[in-house]
Short mmCIF file of C-alpha atoms and ligand atoms in Angstrom, two decimals:
data_model
loop_
_atom_site.label_atom_id
_atom_site.label_comp_id
_atom_site.label_asym_id
_atom_site.label_seq_id
_atom_site.Cartn_x
_atom_site.Cartn_y
_atom_site.Cartn_z
CA UNK A 81 -15.82 -80.84 -105.53
CA UNK A 82 -18.02 -80.58 -102.47
CA UNK A 83 -16.15 -78.08 -100.27
CA UNK A 84 -17.24 -77.96 -96.64
CA UNK A 85 -15.04 -75.13 -95.43
CA UNK A 86 -15.48 -71.39 -95.43
CA UNK A 87 -13.47 -68.19 -95.65
CA UNK A 88 -13.70 -65.77 -92.77
CA UNK A 89 -11.85 -62.91 -91.17
CA UNK A 90 -9.83 -63.93 -88.13
CA UNK A 91 -10.50 -62.92 -84.56
CA UNK A 92 -8.13 -62.45 -81.62
CA UNK A 93 -8.68 -66.09 -80.62
CA UNK A 94 -7.31 -67.27 -83.98
CA UNK A 95 -3.82 -65.79 -83.56
CA UNK A 96 -2.19 -68.93 -82.07
CA UNK A 97 -3.61 -71.07 -84.89
CA UNK A 98 -2.42 -68.52 -87.48
CA UNK A 99 1.09 -68.68 -86.01
CA UNK A 100 0.98 -72.49 -86.15
CA UNK A 101 -0.15 -72.40 -89.76
CA UNK A 102 2.60 -69.93 -90.67
CA UNK A 103 5.20 -72.57 -89.74
CA UNK A 104 4.08 -74.31 -92.97
CA UNK A 105 6.01 -71.49 -94.60
CA UNK A 106 9.07 -73.54 -93.52
CA UNK A 107 10.08 -70.96 -90.93
CA UNK A 108 10.09 -71.36 -87.15
CA UNK A 109 7.06 -69.98 -85.31
CA UNK A 110 9.22 -67.28 -83.75
CA UNK A 111 10.11 -65.87 -87.17
CA UNK A 112 6.72 -64.28 -87.79
CA UNK A 113 5.40 -64.17 -84.21
CA UNK A 114 6.39 -60.50 -83.61
CA UNK A 115 4.25 -59.46 -86.58
CA UNK A 116 1.20 -60.78 -84.74
CA UNK A 117 2.00 -60.35 -81.06
CA UNK A 118 4.20 -57.23 -81.04
CA UNK A 119 2.74 -55.21 -83.90
CA UNK A 120 0.39 -52.52 -82.54
CA UNK A 121 -1.07 -52.01 -86.02
CA UNK A 122 -2.18 -55.64 -86.46
CA UNK A 123 -5.90 -56.26 -86.31
CA UNK A 124 -7.03 -59.89 -86.61
CA UNK A 125 -9.60 -58.77 -89.19
CA UNK A 126 -6.60 -58.17 -91.52
CA UNK A 127 -6.12 -61.95 -91.58
CA UNK A 128 -8.34 -64.01 -93.91
CA UNK A 129 -8.44 -67.73 -93.22
CA UNK A 130 -9.88 -70.88 -94.75
CA UNK A 131 -11.42 -73.05 -92.05
CA UNK A 132 -12.62 -76.60 -92.50
CA UNK A 133 -13.89 -78.93 -89.78
CA UNK A 134 -12.64 -76.46 -87.18
CA UNK A 135 -9.10 -76.46 -88.63
CA UNK A 136 -7.38 -73.46 -90.13
CA UNK A 137 -5.90 -74.51 -93.47
CA UNK A 138 -5.04 -71.29 -95.35
CA UNK A 139 -4.18 -67.70 -94.46
CA UNK A 140 -3.36 -64.33 -96.03
CA UNK A 141 -2.76 -61.05 -94.26
CA UNK A 142 -3.42 -57.55 -95.52
CA UNK A 143 -0.76 -55.01 -94.53
CA UNK A 144 -2.35 -51.56 -94.67
CA UNK A 145 0.06 -48.93 -95.91
CA UNK A 146 -0.01 -45.44 -97.35
CA UNK A 147 2.55 -44.76 -100.07
CA UNK A 148 3.69 -41.41 -101.34
CA UNK A 149 3.08 -40.40 -104.93
CA UNK A 150 4.21 -37.01 -106.21
CA UNK A 151 2.31 -34.39 -104.14
CA UNK A 152 -0.11 -36.94 -102.68
CA UNK A 153 -0.47 -40.43 -101.25
CA UNK A 154 -2.20 -43.66 -102.25
CA UNK A 155 -3.62 -46.37 -100.00
CA UNK A 156 -2.10 -49.80 -100.48
CA UNK A 157 -3.32 -53.20 -99.33
CA UNK A 158 -0.08 -55.19 -99.05
CA UNK A 159 -0.52 -58.96 -99.25
CA UNK A 160 1.74 -61.05 -97.06
CA UNK A 161 2.13 -64.17 -94.94
CA UNK A 162 0.35 -66.19 -97.63
CA UNK A 163 0.28 -69.86 -96.70
CA UNK A 164 -1.77 -73.02 -97.09
CA UNK A 165 -1.35 -76.09 -94.87
CA UNK A 166 1.24 -78.28 -96.63
CA UNK A 167 -1.10 -81.28 -96.79
CA UNK A 168 -4.00 -79.29 -98.23
CA UNK A 169 -2.48 -77.44 -101.17
CA UNK A 170 -3.84 -77.19 -104.75
CA UNK A 171 -7.46 -77.31 -103.57
CA UNK A 172 -8.23 -73.65 -104.21
CA UNK A 173 -8.00 -72.55 -100.57
CA UNK A 174 -5.44 -69.84 -101.26
CA UNK A 175 -7.53 -68.60 -104.19
CA UNK A 176 -10.55 -68.23 -101.92
CA UNK A 177 -8.81 -66.43 -99.05
CA UNK A 178 -7.00 -64.10 -101.44
CA UNK A 179 -10.23 -63.32 -103.31
CA UNK A 180 -11.93 -62.49 -100.00
CA UNK A 181 -9.04 -60.33 -98.78
CA UNK A 182 -8.91 -58.37 -102.04
CA UNK A 183 -12.68 -57.90 -102.17
CA UNK A 184 -12.65 -56.59 -98.60
CA UNK A 185 -9.72 -54.23 -99.28
CA UNK A 186 -11.45 -52.90 -102.40
CA UNK A 187 -14.68 -52.45 -100.45
CA UNK A 188 -12.75 -50.46 -97.85
CA UNK A 189 -11.41 -48.19 -100.60
CA UNK A 190 -7.78 -49.31 -100.97
CA UNK A 191 -6.64 -48.00 -104.33
CA UNK A 192 -3.79 -50.40 -104.95
CA UNK A 193 -2.26 -53.69 -103.84
CA UNK A 194 1.40 -54.73 -103.70
CA UNK A 195 3.28 -57.86 -102.69
CA UNK A 196 6.65 -59.58 -103.09
CA UNK A 197 6.80 -63.20 -104.16
CA UNK A 198 8.87 -65.95 -105.74
CA UNK A 199 5.67 -67.55 -107.06
CA UNK A 200 4.21 -65.02 -109.53
CA UNK A 201 1.85 -67.64 -111.04
CA UNK A 202 -0.16 -67.63 -107.81
CA UNK A 203 -0.91 -63.93 -108.15
CA UNK A 204 -1.13 -63.36 -111.91
CA UNK A 205 -4.56 -64.96 -111.92
CA UNK A 206 -5.61 -62.41 -109.30
CA UNK A 207 -4.71 -59.49 -111.56
CA UNK A 208 -1.16 -58.78 -110.41
CA UNK A 209 1.79 -58.03 -112.66
CA UNK A 210 5.49 -57.89 -111.83
CA UNK A 211 7.41 -54.60 -111.79
CA UNK A 212 11.20 -54.50 -112.15
CA UNK A 213 12.93 -53.30 -109.01
CA UNK A 214 16.48 -52.10 -109.61
CA UNK A 215 19.04 -53.88 -107.44
CA UNK A 216 22.39 -52.15 -107.26
CA UNK A 217 25.54 -53.89 -106.04
CA UNK A 218 28.88 -52.16 -105.58
CA UNK A 219 31.54 -51.04 -103.17
CA UNK A 220 30.86 -48.33 -100.61
CA UNK A 221 33.31 -45.45 -101.03
CA UNK A 222 37.01 -45.72 -100.32
CA UNK A 223 38.45 -48.17 -97.78
CA UNK A 224 40.20 -45.34 -95.94
CA UNK A 225 36.97 -43.59 -94.96
CA UNK A 226 34.77 -41.19 -96.84
CA UNK A 227 34.28 -37.80 -95.29
CA UNK A 228 35.82 -34.91 -97.20
CA UNK A 229 38.81 -33.35 -95.43
CA UNK A 230 36.85 -30.23 -94.47
CA UNK A 231 33.84 -32.14 -93.06
CA UNK A 232 33.10 -32.16 -89.34
CA UNK A 233 33.67 -35.52 -87.69
CA UNK A 234 30.56 -37.70 -87.75
CA UNK A 235 30.06 -40.31 -85.07
CA UNK A 236 28.48 -43.62 -86.14
CA UNK A 237 26.73 -45.67 -83.49
CA UNK A 238 23.90 -48.24 -83.24
CA UNK A 239 20.27 -47.10 -83.01
CA UNK A 240 18.61 -47.14 -79.61
CA UNK A 241 14.88 -46.92 -79.04
CA UNK A 242 15.23 -43.44 -77.50
CA UNK A 243 16.50 -42.29 -80.92
CA UNK A 244 13.13 -43.05 -82.53
CA UNK A 245 11.68 -39.50 -82.46
CA UNK A 246 14.80 -38.07 -84.15
CA UNK A 247 14.90 -40.97 -86.64
CA UNK A 248 11.21 -40.50 -87.53
CA UNK A 249 11.78 -36.76 -88.01
CA UNK A 250 14.76 -37.33 -90.30
CA UNK A 251 12.81 -39.91 -92.33
CA UNK A 252 10.07 -37.34 -92.82
CA UNK A 253 12.54 -34.59 -93.72
CA UNK A 254 14.49 -36.69 -96.22
CA UNK A 255 11.72 -38.81 -97.78
CA UNK A 256 8.64 -36.64 -97.16
CA UNK A 257 8.37 -35.90 -100.90
CA UNK A 258 9.83 -39.12 -102.29
CA UNK A 259 7.42 -41.32 -104.29
CA UNK A 260 7.17 -44.94 -103.23
CA UNK A 261 8.11 -44.35 -99.61
CA UNK A 262 5.69 -45.38 -96.89
CA UNK A 263 4.05 -42.81 -94.64
CA UNK A 264 5.16 -43.97 -91.18
CA UNK A 265 3.34 -42.86 -88.06
CA UNK A 266 4.44 -43.85 -84.55
CA UNK A 267 2.51 -47.15 -84.39
CA UNK A 268 3.86 -48.06 -87.82
CA UNK A 269 7.42 -47.35 -86.69
CA UNK A 270 6.93 -49.48 -83.57
CA UNK A 271 5.50 -52.33 -85.63
CA UNK A 272 8.26 -52.06 -88.21
CA UNK A 273 11.01 -52.15 -85.57
CA UNK A 274 9.34 -55.10 -83.85
CA UNK A 275 9.13 -57.27 -86.90
CA UNK A 276 12.40 -56.35 -88.59
CA UNK A 277 14.23 -57.33 -85.41
CA UNK A 278 17.48 -55.68 -86.48
CA UNK A 279 20.59 -56.36 -84.42
CA UNK A 280 22.31 -53.20 -83.10
CA UNK A 281 24.88 -53.39 -85.92
CA UNK A 282 22.09 -53.56 -88.54
CA UNK A 283 20.75 -50.08 -87.75
CA UNK A 284 23.44 -47.41 -87.57
CA UNK A 285 23.08 -43.69 -86.97
CA UNK A 286 25.40 -40.89 -88.05
CA UNK A 287 25.57 -37.98 -85.61
CA UNK A 288 27.15 -34.57 -86.04
CA UNK A 289 27.40 -33.45 -82.43
CA UNK A 290 23.92 -34.09 -81.06
CA UNK A 291 22.26 -33.79 -84.46
CA UNK A 292 21.19 -36.91 -86.34
CA UNK A 293 22.34 -36.48 -89.94
CA UNK A 294 21.67 -39.95 -91.31
CA UNK A 295 20.95 -43.59 -90.65
CA UNK A 296 21.22 -46.88 -92.48
CA UNK A 297 19.32 -50.15 -91.97
CA UNK A 298 20.87 -53.33 -93.33
CA UNK A 299 20.91 -57.11 -93.31
CA UNK A 300 23.63 -59.55 -94.28
CA UNK A 301 23.07 -60.96 -97.75
CA UNK A 302 25.74 -63.58 -98.41
CA UNK A 303 28.98 -61.77 -99.08
CA UNK A 304 27.43 -58.30 -99.27
CA UNK A 305 25.50 -56.03 -96.97
CA UNK A 306 21.93 -55.42 -98.13
CA UNK A 307 20.78 -51.88 -97.49
CA UNK A 308 17.12 -52.01 -96.58
CA UNK A 309 16.87 -48.26 -96.01
CA UNK A 310 19.26 -45.33 -96.31
CA UNK A 311 18.10 -41.99 -94.97
CA UNK A 312 20.59 -39.16 -94.91
CA UNK A 313 20.51 -35.40 -94.97
CA UNK A 314 23.86 -35.23 -96.76
CA UNK A 315 25.77 -37.24 -99.34
CA UNK A 316 28.90 -37.22 -97.18
CA UNK A 317 27.07 -38.73 -94.19
CA UNK A 318 25.42 -41.35 -96.43
CA UNK A 319 28.79 -42.40 -97.86
CA UNK A 320 30.32 -42.50 -94.42
CA UNK A 321 27.48 -44.66 -93.05
CA UNK A 322 27.72 -47.12 -95.93
CA UNK A 323 31.50 -47.34 -95.55
CA UNK A 324 31.33 -48.06 -91.83
CA UNK A 325 28.38 -50.47 -92.11
CA UNK A 326 29.93 -52.47 -94.97
CA UNK A 327 33.48 -52.58 -93.63
CA UNK A 328 33.04 -56.14 -92.23
CA UNK A 329 32.15 -57.40 -95.75
CA UNK A 330 34.93 -55.57 -97.54
CA UNK A 331 32.66 -52.66 -98.43
CA UNK A 332 30.31 -54.72 -100.63
CA UNK A 333 26.83 -53.24 -100.60
CA UNK A 334 23.65 -54.28 -102.40
CA UNK A 335 20.15 -52.87 -102.29
CA UNK A 336 17.09 -51.45 -103.97
CA UNK A 337 18.24 -47.85 -104.06
CA UNK A 338 16.71 -44.75 -105.63
CA UNK A 339 18.56 -43.43 -108.72
CA UNK A 340 20.02 -40.59 -106.69
CA UNK A 341 21.80 -43.01 -104.32
CA UNK A 342 23.56 -45.09 -106.97
CA UNK A 343 26.41 -42.57 -107.13
CA UNK A 344 27.19 -43.31 -103.48
CA UNK A 345 28.82 -46.52 -104.62
CA UNK A 346 32.20 -46.59 -106.32
CA UNK A 347 32.37 -46.37 -110.10
CA UNK A 348 30.51 -48.93 -112.21
CA UNK A 349 28.21 -50.59 -109.70
CA UNK A 350 26.42 -53.65 -111.03
CA UNK A 351 22.72 -53.03 -111.70
CA UNK A 352 20.19 -55.80 -112.25
CA UNK A 353 16.42 -56.16 -112.20
CA UNK A 354 14.47 -58.14 -109.63
CA UNK A 355 10.95 -59.15 -110.64
CA UNK A 356 9.63 -60.20 -107.22
CA UNK A 357 7.50 -57.07 -106.67
CA UNK A 358 3.95 -57.38 -108.01
CA UNK A 359 1.14 -54.85 -108.05
CA UNK A 360 -2.38 -54.26 -109.28
CA UNK A 361 -5.02 -51.58 -108.98
CA UNK A 362 -7.82 -52.42 -106.58
CA UNK A 363 -10.16 -49.43 -106.79
CA UNK A 364 -9.53 -47.61 -110.03
CA UNK A 365 -11.75 -44.67 -109.00
CA UNK A 366 -9.52 -44.04 -105.99
CA UNK A 367 -6.39 -44.64 -108.04
CA UNK A 368 -7.59 -42.07 -110.58
CA UNK A 369 -8.23 -39.55 -107.78
CA UNK A 370 -4.69 -40.08 -106.47
CA UNK A 371 -3.23 -39.64 -109.98
CA UNK A 372 -5.21 -36.42 -110.49
CA UNK A 373 -3.99 -35.11 -107.11
CA UNK A 374 -0.43 -36.05 -107.94
CA UNK A 375 -0.31 -33.78 -111.00
CA UNK A 376 -3.18 -31.30 -110.68
CA UNK A 377 -1.56 -28.82 -113.07
CA UNK A 378 -0.97 -31.12 -115.99
CA UNK A 379 -3.81 -33.60 -115.85
CA UNK A 380 -6.63 -32.55 -113.55
CA UNK A 381 -9.18 -34.59 -115.53
CA UNK A 382 -7.37 -37.89 -115.86
CA UNK A 383 -9.50 -41.00 -115.55
CA UNK A 384 -8.71 -44.72 -115.32
CA UNK A 385 -10.80 -47.42 -117.04
CA UNK A 386 -10.77 -51.22 -117.20
CA UNK A 387 -9.30 -52.39 -120.52
CA UNK A 388 -9.94 -56.12 -120.40
CA UNK A 389 -8.24 -58.75 -118.29
CA UNK A 390 -5.76 -57.24 -115.88
CA UNK A 391 -5.23 -54.07 -117.91
CA UNK A 392 -6.41 -50.50 -117.51
CA UNK A 393 -6.21 -47.49 -119.80
CA UNK A 394 -5.90 -43.83 -118.94
CA UNK A 395 -7.84 -41.00 -120.52
CA UNK A 396 -7.59 -37.25 -120.45
CA UNK A 397 -10.12 -34.97 -122.18
CA UNK A 398 -7.47 -33.62 -124.54
CA UNK A 399 -5.58 -36.73 -125.63
CA UNK A 400 -6.36 -40.09 -127.17
CA UNK A 401 -6.55 -42.77 -124.48
CA UNK A 402 -3.47 -44.76 -123.73
CA UNK A 403 -3.15 -48.30 -125.00
CA UNK A 404 -3.97 -50.96 -122.37
CA UNK A 405 -1.45 -50.85 -119.52
CA UNK A 406 -0.69 -54.08 -117.65
CA UNK A 407 -0.48 -54.07 -113.87
CA UNK A 408 3.30 -54.55 -113.83
CA UNK A 409 4.02 -51.51 -116.00
CA UNK A 410 1.41 -49.48 -114.11
CA UNK A 411 3.11 -50.34 -110.81
CA UNK A 412 6.51 -49.34 -112.20
CA UNK A 413 5.18 -46.03 -113.53
CA UNK A 414 3.58 -45.19 -110.19
CA UNK A 415 6.76 -45.87 -108.23
CA UNK A 416 9.49 -44.66 -110.55
CA UNK A 417 7.76 -42.71 -113.33
CA UNK A 418 9.09 -43.18 -116.88
CA UNK A 419 12.63 -43.83 -115.61
CA UNK A 420 15.30 -44.52 -118.25
CA UNK A 421 15.44 -48.14 -117.22
CA UNK A 422 11.73 -48.59 -118.09
CA UNK A 423 12.37 -47.40 -121.66
CA UNK A 424 12.67 -50.97 -123.03
CA UNK A 425 9.12 -51.53 -121.78
CA UNK A 426 7.87 -48.18 -123.09
CA UNK A 427 9.71 -47.56 -126.34
CA UNK A 428 7.71 -50.00 -128.48
CA UNK A 429 4.37 -48.64 -127.30
CA UNK A 430 2.45 -46.19 -129.52
CA UNK A 431 1.45 -44.23 -126.40
CA UNK A 432 5.01 -43.88 -125.05
CA UNK A 433 5.06 -40.03 -125.38
CA UNK A 434 1.77 -39.76 -123.50
CA UNK A 435 2.92 -42.14 -120.75
CA UNK A 436 6.17 -40.19 -120.39
CA UNK A 437 4.18 -36.98 -119.94
CA UNK A 438 1.67 -38.54 -117.54
CA UNK A 439 4.44 -40.16 -115.48
CA UNK A 440 7.60 -38.02 -115.56
CA UNK A 441 10.51 -39.95 -114.13
CA UNK A 442 10.91 -39.60 -110.39
CA UNK A 443 13.49 -40.56 -107.79
CA UNK A 444 11.23 -43.16 -106.19
CA UNK A 445 12.05 -46.01 -103.88
CA UNK A 446 10.11 -48.61 -101.95
CA UNK A 447 12.51 -49.45 -99.13
CA UNK A 448 12.86 -53.14 -98.29
CA UNK A 449 12.55 -52.10 -94.64
CA UNK A 450 8.84 -51.65 -95.42
CA UNK A 451 8.38 -55.02 -97.14
CA UNK A 452 6.00 -57.54 -95.60
C1 COA B 130 1.54 -70.77 -102.63
C2 COA B 130 0.44 -71.41 -101.78
C3 COA B 130 -0.04 -70.40 -100.75
C4 COA B 130 -0.70 -71.78 -102.74
O1 COA B 130 -1.77 -72.26 -101.91
P1 COA B 130 -2.88 -73.27 -102.46
O2 COA B 130 -3.99 -73.26 -101.48
O3 COA B 130 -2.24 -74.56 -102.79
O4 COA B 130 -3.29 -72.55 -103.80
P2 COA B 130 -4.62 -72.82 -104.64
O5 COA B 130 -4.97 -74.27 -104.60
O6 COA B 130 -5.64 -71.84 -104.24
O7 COA B 130 -4.07 -72.48 -106.07
C5 COA B 130 -4.19 -71.22 -106.62
C6 COA B 130 -3.49 -71.21 -107.95
O8 COA B 130 -2.11 -71.02 -107.72
C7 COA B 130 -1.37 -71.75 -108.66
N1 COA B 130 -0.53 -72.69 -107.92
C8 COA B 130 -0.56 -72.95 -106.58
N2 COA B 130 0.42 -73.81 -106.26
C9 COA B 130 1.07 -74.09 -107.40
C10 COA B 130 2.20 -74.90 -107.72
N3 COA B 130 2.83 -75.60 -106.77
N4 COA B 130 2.58 -74.97 -109.01
C11 COA B 130 1.95 -74.29 -109.96
N5 COA B 130 0.88 -73.49 -109.72
C12 COA B 130 0.46 -73.40 -108.48
C13 COA B 130 -2.29 -72.41 -109.57
O9 COA B 130 -2.48 -71.53 -110.66
C14 COA B 130 -3.55 -72.51 -108.76
O10 COA B 130 -4.60 -72.52 -109.61
P3 COA B 130 -5.26 -73.94 -110.13
O11 COA B 130 -6.54 -73.99 -109.35
O12 COA B 130 -5.45 -73.69 -111.57
O13 COA B 130 -4.32 -75.05 -109.79
C15 COA B 130 0.94 -72.71 -101.11
O14 COA B 130 1.55 -73.52 -102.05
C16 COA B 130 1.92 -72.47 -99.98
O15 COA B 130 1.53 -72.26 -98.83
N6 COA B 130 3.22 -72.48 -100.30
C17 COA B 130 4.28 -72.24 -99.29
C18 COA B 130 4.30 -70.79 -98.85
C19 COA B 130 4.42 -69.83 -100.01
O16 COA B 130 5.18 -70.04 -100.95
N7 COA B 130 3.64 -68.74 -99.97
C20 COA B 130 3.61 -67.73 -100.96
C21 COA B 130 4.67 -66.76 -100.70
S1 COA B 130 4.44 -65.27 -101.60
#
């Protein structure tokens, strides 16, 4: 096919056309507008577009994030706002813009890429694999409240923008060592608040006197309340927040929670896997450096190698190399370590003991509040 168009990075002047094109995502223009016009971290060069005869026909955006791993961080090129003009699909335009975005991110040193999708087939051919997020659904505490009798009264009220410094400090204090969480600086926080557009009731704080002791961010998900982030210095405050926030839906809460938070829900919460999260390494040299930094005592000489197709293998000087690891399993191991729930994916592998020692299980979470 004789293709006349070209891929290029966007410029400031392209933003209105990008917003028009994003309506082909079957969402009103206003839905994604804040991510382009109110996000101080957005640079038009993070948008890759397919242009043909002066018309913009396809777009992807790279969301630049830094995620925590044990004792270190890893740079992540998040892929989002992926769309092709509805009358110009299946012509390879998405493939071209995505290839260009990934090549640029790799060139700039991003170690890893993540995305969420309902269309995994679009991304598998670009080297991504799906990783099982754990979605927990249950009832928040007891209907009559949740603070132990000897606890000081905690006041729950909606977030206000003047609370941001205290909220950012608490996030750092609670999640500063938690794998999978995003490193959030002030511009990131501002961007995140702008594009999540939570209503006052969706972002609740728990205060003990003047001290912020917890907060919860949520969105309505049918008959339950979806927790998109739960940050609390104490279990009692977390329970109390969930109870107050979920009261309008009879206490029903759902969310991608870290293992340590599952006990906040009443006995026997329902746990299922969601396979919408996909990941892949981008720069395996930088990924290897991050893995070495994450466990300098146990594997200072770990290296990562291509193993054909989308797979990699890991080597240490003292062990046989691992078997090929697909991008989905690799993503899961990075975020959650060899958690019990990954055992079905590990147990049949000959290298399971080595993988368990390279990736001890960890209380990781990638909050939906950071999704793009
Ligand atoms: C998904 C979307 C971006 C694909 O764009 P596109 O320009 O049509 O994609 P391409 O032509 O580059 O196709 C890339 C590959 O994706 C796969 N693919 C794309 N659309 C597909 C479909 N409807 N059914 C099956 N496979 C499909 C194919 O493997 C295709 O490879 P091929 O060349 O072998 O056909 C486009 O359909 C779209 O904008 N959809 C609505 C928004 C959306 O769903 N975005 C993704 C959210 S994560």
